[in-house]
Amino acid sequence: MNTFSCEFSQRLGALHYCEVPAPERKVLEAHIGLCPACAQQMEQLKALTQLFTTSRTAAVPQIILHRFAREVAWAGVLKLARALSCAAAAVLVVSTGWIWYTESADSQSSVPTASLALRTDSSGSSDSNDPVVQALMKEYGRD
Ligand SMILES: [Zn+2]
């Protein structure tokens, strides 16, 4: 029997790669025991798989393996870059919220505190001659 004329020959590859459900597998295995053409095709599939698994590194040129490894590495780098971009966006959002929160809190509380500190400094201490203190005093309206 010619393998191309056998109705089961189309499913031998799937059987070889364990891609058929158990009931179909039993039917195919029983058929292989009775059909020399399918048995021969299964033997060829096994021999081909054996050839690829035993001589994989010798059969595939190193440049192809190198390119494949580079592609896989780039896929990993791109995945990492996406994750870092998401993390950076999250940090940006949190930082913006924190700055907004502290700015609104500063506009209510820190200016009077600074004024109080400058007022304390301007009451005769030697720090009032400090240019930084003078600039701050000028900024907040204390001369
Ligand atoms: Zn057959």
PDB file of C-alpha atoms and ligand atoms in Angstrom:
ATOM      1  CA  MET A   1       0.000   0.000   0.000  1.00  0.00           C
ATOM      2  CA  ASN A   2       1.263   3.445  -0.897  1.00  0.00           C
ATOM      3  CA  THR A   3       1.466   5.819   2.096  1.00  0.00           C
ATOM      4  CA  PHE A   4      -0.228   8.568   0.122  1.00  0.00           C
ATOM      5  CA  SER A   5      -3.177   6.379  -0.641  1.00  0.00           C
ATOM      6  CA  CYS A   6      -3.661   5.332   2.979  1.00  0.00           C
ATOM      7  CA  GLU A   7      -6.294   7.372   4.757  1.00  0.00           C
ATOM      8  CA  PHE A   8      -4.335   7.169   8.047  1.00  0.00           C
ATOM      9  CA  SER A   9      -1.053   8.507   6.688  1.00  0.00           C
ATOM     10  CA  GLN A  10      -2.188  12.116   7.091  1.00  0.00           C
ATOM     11  CA  ARG A  11      -2.373  11.670  10.876  1.00  0.00           C
ATOM     12  CA  LEU A  12       0.953   9.924  11.426  1.00  0.00           C
ATOM     13  CA  GLY A  13       2.861  13.152  12.029  1.00  0.00           C
ATOM     14  CA  ALA A  14       0.358  14.232  14.666  1.00  0.00           C
ATOM     15  CA  LEU A  15       0.604  10.784  16.234  1.00  0.00           C
ATOM     16  CA  HIS A  16       4.386  10.986  16.262  1.00  0.00           C
ATOM     17  CA  TYR A  17       4.315  14.393  18.010  1.00  0.00           C
ATOM     18  CA  CYS A  18       1.656  13.201  20.516  1.00  0.00           C
ATOM     19  CA  GLU A  19      -0.962  15.586  19.175  1.00  0.00           C
ATOM     20  CA  VAL A  20      -3.852  13.152  18.847  1.00  0.00           C
ATOM     21  CA  PRO A  21      -6.372  12.272  21.552  1.00  0.00           C
ATOM     22  CA  ALA A  22      -6.074   8.854  23.202  1.00  0.00           C
ATOM     23  CA  PRO A  23      -8.970   7.147  21.346  1.00  0.00           C
ATOM     24  CA  GLU A  24      -7.579   8.189  17.938  1.00  0.00           C
ATOM     25  CA  ARG A  25      -4.079   7.201  19.040  1.00  0.00           C
ATOM     26  CA  LYS A  26      -5.244   3.647  19.790  1.00  0.00           C
ATOM     27  CA  VAL A  27      -6.890   3.383  16.361  1.00  0.00           C
ATOM     28  CA  LEU A  28      -3.758   4.707  14.620  1.00  0.00           C
ATOM     29  CA  GLU A  29      -1.415   2.425  16.553  1.00  0.00           C
ATOM     30  CA  ALA A  30      -3.600  -0.577  15.717  1.00  0.00           C
ATOM     31  CA  HIS A  31      -3.553   0.482  12.059  1.00  0.00           C
ATOM     32  CA  ILE A  32       0.230   0.845  12.022  1.00  0.00           C
ATOM     33  CA  GLY A  33       0.491  -2.744  13.199  1.00  0.00           C
ATOM     34  CA  LEU A  34      -1.467  -3.842  10.129  1.00  0.00           C
ATOM     35  CA  CYS A  35      -0.232  -1.373   7.459  1.00  0.00           C
ATOM     36  CA  PRO A  36       3.429  -1.751   6.372  1.00  0.00           C
ATOM     37  CA  ALA A  37       3.403   1.620   4.558  1.00  0.00           C
ATOM     38  CA  CYS A  38       2.292   3.535   7.667  1.00  0.00           C
ATOM     39  CA  ALA A  39       4.714   1.522   9.804  1.00  0.00           C
ATOM     40  CA  GLN A  40       7.530   2.514   7.429  1.00  0.00           C
ATOM     41  CA  GLN A  41       6.464   6.167   7.507  1.00  0.00           C
ATOM     42  CA  MET A  42       6.433   6.129  11.326  1.00  0.00           C
ATOM     43  CA  GLU A  43       9.930   4.639  11.322  1.00  0.00           C
ATOM     44  CA  GLN A  44      11.082   7.425   8.993  1.00  0.00           C
ATOM     45  CA  LEU A  45       9.544  10.054  11.273  1.00  0.00           C
ATOM     46  CA  LYS A  46      11.311   8.537  14.288  1.00  0.00           C
ATOM     47  CA  ALA A  47      14.625   8.403  12.416  1.00  0.00           C
ATOM     48  CA  LEU A  48      14.246  12.033  11.312  1.00  0.00           C
ATOM     49  CA  THR A  49      13.479  13.153  14.855  1.00  0.00           C
ATOM     50  CA  GLN A  50      16.439  11.162  16.129  1.00  0.00           C
ATOM     51  CA  LEU A  51      18.668  12.831  13.545  1.00  0.00           C
ATOM     52  CA  PHE A  52      17.552  16.311  14.614  1.00  0.00           C
ATOM     53  CA  THR A  53      17.880  15.633  18.320  1.00  0.00           C
ATOM     54  CA  THR A  54      21.329  14.021  18.152  1.00  0.00           C
ATOM     55  CA  SER A  55      23.000  16.313  15.643  1.00  0.00           C
ATOM     56  CA  ARG A  56      21.227  19.579  16.347  1.00  0.00           C
ATOM     57  CA  THR A  57      24.351  21.627  17.030  1.00  0.00           C
ATOM     58  CA  ALA A  58      26.303  20.129  14.150  1.00  0.00           C
ATOM     59  CA  ALA A  59      23.491  20.466  11.604  1.00  0.00           C
ATOM     60  CA  VAL A  60      22.590  24.083  12.427  1.00  0.00           C
ATOM     61  CA  PRO A  61      25.343  26.554  11.562  1.00  0.00           C
ATOM     62  CA  GLN A  62      26.643  28.592  14.459  1.00  0.00           C
ATOM     63  CA  ILE A  63      25.644  31.863  12.802  1.00  0.00           C
ATOM     64  CA  ILE A  64      22.000  30.790  12.762  1.00  0.00           C
ATOM     65  CA  LEU A  65      22.171  29.754  16.414  1.00  0.00           C
ATOM     66  CA  HIS A  66      23.820  33.088  17.212  1.00  0.00           C
ATOM     67  CA  ARG A  67      21.122  35.033  15.374  1.00  0.00           C
ATOM     68  CA  PHE A  68      18.404  33.034  17.094  1.00  0.00           C
ATOM     69  CA  ALA A  69      19.968  33.687  20.493  1.00  0.00           C
ATOM     70  CA  ARG A  70      20.250  37.377  19.630  1.00  0.00           C
ATOM     71  CA  GLU A  71      16.592  37.524  18.608  1.00  0.00           C
ATOM     72  CA  VAL A  72      15.586  35.840  21.857  1.00  0.00           C
ATOM     73  CA  ALA A  73      17.814  38.224  23.797  1.00  0.00           C
ATOM     74  CA  TRP A  74      16.317  41.253  22.023  1.00  0.00           C
ATOM     75  CA  ALA A  75      12.835  39.978  22.790  1.00  0.00           C
ATOM     76  CA  GLY A  76      13.867  39.838  26.443  1.00  0.00           C
ATOM     77  CA  VAL A  77      15.372  43.323  26.303  1.00  0.00           C
ATOM     78  CA  LEU A  78      12.217  44.711  24.713  1.00  0.00           C
ATOM     79  CA  LYS A  79      10.090  43.037  27.369  1.00  0.00           C
ATOM     80  CA  LEU A  80      12.346  44.498  30.077  1.00  0.00           C
ATOM     81  CA  ALA A  81      12.196  47.946  28.429  1.00  0.00           C
ATOM     82  CA  ARG A  82       8.392  47.788  28.399  1.00  0.00           C
ATOM     83  CA  ALA A  83       8.352  46.846  32.076  1.00  0.00           C
ATOM     84  CA  LEU A  84      10.790  49.659  32.925  1.00  0.00           C
ATOM     85  CA  SER A  85       8.698  52.136  30.942  1.00  0.00           C
ATOM     86  CA  CYS A  86       5.633  51.139  32.931  1.00  0.00           C
ATOM     87  CA  ALA A  87       7.602  51.475  36.171  1.00  0.00           C
ATOM     88  CA  ALA A  88       8.917  54.900  35.103  1.00  0.00           C
ATOM     89  CA  ALA A  89       5.404  56.041  34.237  1.00  0.00           C
ATOM     90  CA  ALA A  90       4.190  54.862  37.647  1.00  0.00           C
ATOM     91  CA  VAL A  91       7.059  56.708  39.383  1.00  0.00           C
ATOM     92  CA  LEU A  92       6.228  59.834  37.365  1.00  0.00           C
ATOM     93  CA  VAL A  93       2.564  59.690  38.329  1.00  0.00           C
ATOM     94  CA  VAL A  94       3.371  59.080  42.011  1.00  0.00           C
ATOM     95  CA  SER A  95       6.038  61.832  42.023  1.00  0.00           C
ATOM     96  CA  THR A  96       3.698  64.306  40.354  1.00  0.00           C
ATOM     97  CA  GLY A  97       1.013  63.499  42.895  1.00  0.00           C
ATOM     98  CA  TRP A  98       3.482  63.796  45.746  1.00  0.00           C
ATOM     99  CA  ILE A  99       4.801  67.158  44.460  1.00  0.00           C
ATOM    100  CA  TRP A 100       1.258  68.426  43.986  1.00  0.00           C
ATOM    101  CA  TYR A 101       0.340  67.261  47.489  1.00  0.00           C
ATOM    102  CA  THR A 102       3.421  68.785  49.130  1.00  0.00           C
ATOM    103  CA  GLU A 103       3.069  72.036  47.136  1.00  0.00           C
ATOM    104  CA  SER A 104      -0.512  72.419  48.284  1.00  0.00           C
ATOM    105  CA  ALA A 105       0.559  71.576  51.845  1.00  0.00           C
ATOM    106  CA  ASP A 106       3.493  74.042  51.610  1.00  0.00           C
ATOM    107  CA  SER A 107       1.244  76.867  50.445  1.00  0.00           C
ATOM    108  CA  GLN A 108      -0.782  76.423  53.624  1.00  0.00           C
ATOM    109  CA  SER A 109       1.817  75.610  56.274  1.00  0.00           C
ATOM    110  CA  SER A 110       5.470  76.048  55.346  1.00  0.00           C
ATOM    111  CA  VAL A 111       5.475  79.759  54.458  1.00  0.00           C
ATOM    112  CA  PRO A 112       4.262  80.817  57.919  1.00  0.00           C
ATOM    113  CA  THR A 113       6.821  78.454  59.415  1.00  0.00           C
ATOM    114  CA  ALA A 114       9.575  80.064  57.333  1.00  0.00           C
ATOM    115  CA  SER A 115       8.350  83.484  58.282  1.00  0.00           C
ATOM    116  CA  LEU A 116       8.414  82.467  61.905  1.00  0.00           C
ATOM    117  CA  ALA A 117      11.966  81.166  61.501  1.00  0.00           C
ATOM    118  CA  LEU A 118      13.052  84.359  59.751  1.00  0.00           C
ATOM    119  CA  ARG A 119      11.342  86.459  62.363  1.00  0.00           C
ATOM    120  CA  THR A 120      13.297  84.603  65.033  1.00  0.00           C
ATOM    121  CA  ASP A 121      16.505  85.125  63.081  1.00  0.00           C
ATOM    122  CA  SER A 122      15.854  88.821  62.486  1.00  0.00           C
ATOM    123  CA  SER A 123      15.514  89.525  66.212  1.00  0.00           C
ATOM    124  CA  GLY A 124      19.148  90.384  66.683  1.00  0.00           C
ATOM    125  CA  SER A 125      20.952  87.150  65.909  1.00  0.00           C
ATOM    126  CA  SER A 126      24.097  87.215  63.805  1.00  0.00           C
ATOM    127  CA  ASP A 127      22.452  85.033  61.114  1.00  0.00           C
ATOM    128  CA  SER A 128      20.461  88.020  59.840  1.00  0.00           C
ATOM    129  CA  ASN A 129      23.622  89.211  58.035  1.00  0.00           C
ATOM    130  CA  ASP A 130      23.765  85.955  56.125  1.00  0.00           C
ATOM    131  CA  PRO A 131      23.027  86.669  52.415  1.00  0.00           C
ATOM    132  CA  VAL A 132      20.816  83.592  52.189  1.00  0.00           C
ATOM    133  CA  VAL A 133      18.754  84.686  55.146  1.00  0.00           C
ATOM    134  CA  GLN A 134      18.527  88.197  53.718  1.00  0.00           C
ATOM    135  CA  ALA A 135      17.400  86.836  50.359  1.00  0.00           C
ATOM    136  CA  LEU A 136      14.755  84.731  52.076  1.00  0.00           C
ATOM    137  CA  MET A 137      13.643  87.668  54.149  1.00  0.00           C
ATOM    138  CA  LYS A 138      13.365  89.761  50.988  1.00  0.00           C
ATOM    139  CA  GLU A 139      11.425  86.951  49.297  1.00  0.00           C
ATOM    140  CA  TYR A 140       8.924  86.713  52.156  1.00  0.00           C
ATOM    141  CA  GLY A 141       8.667  90.421  52.744  1.00  0.00           C
ATOM    142  CA  ARG A 142      10.713  90.758  55.925  1.00  0.00           C
ATOM    143  CA  ASP A 143      13.401  93.423  55.875  1.00  0.00           C
TER     144      ASP A 143
HETATM  145 ZN    ZN B   1      -1.786   2.923   6.566  1.00  0.00          ZN
END
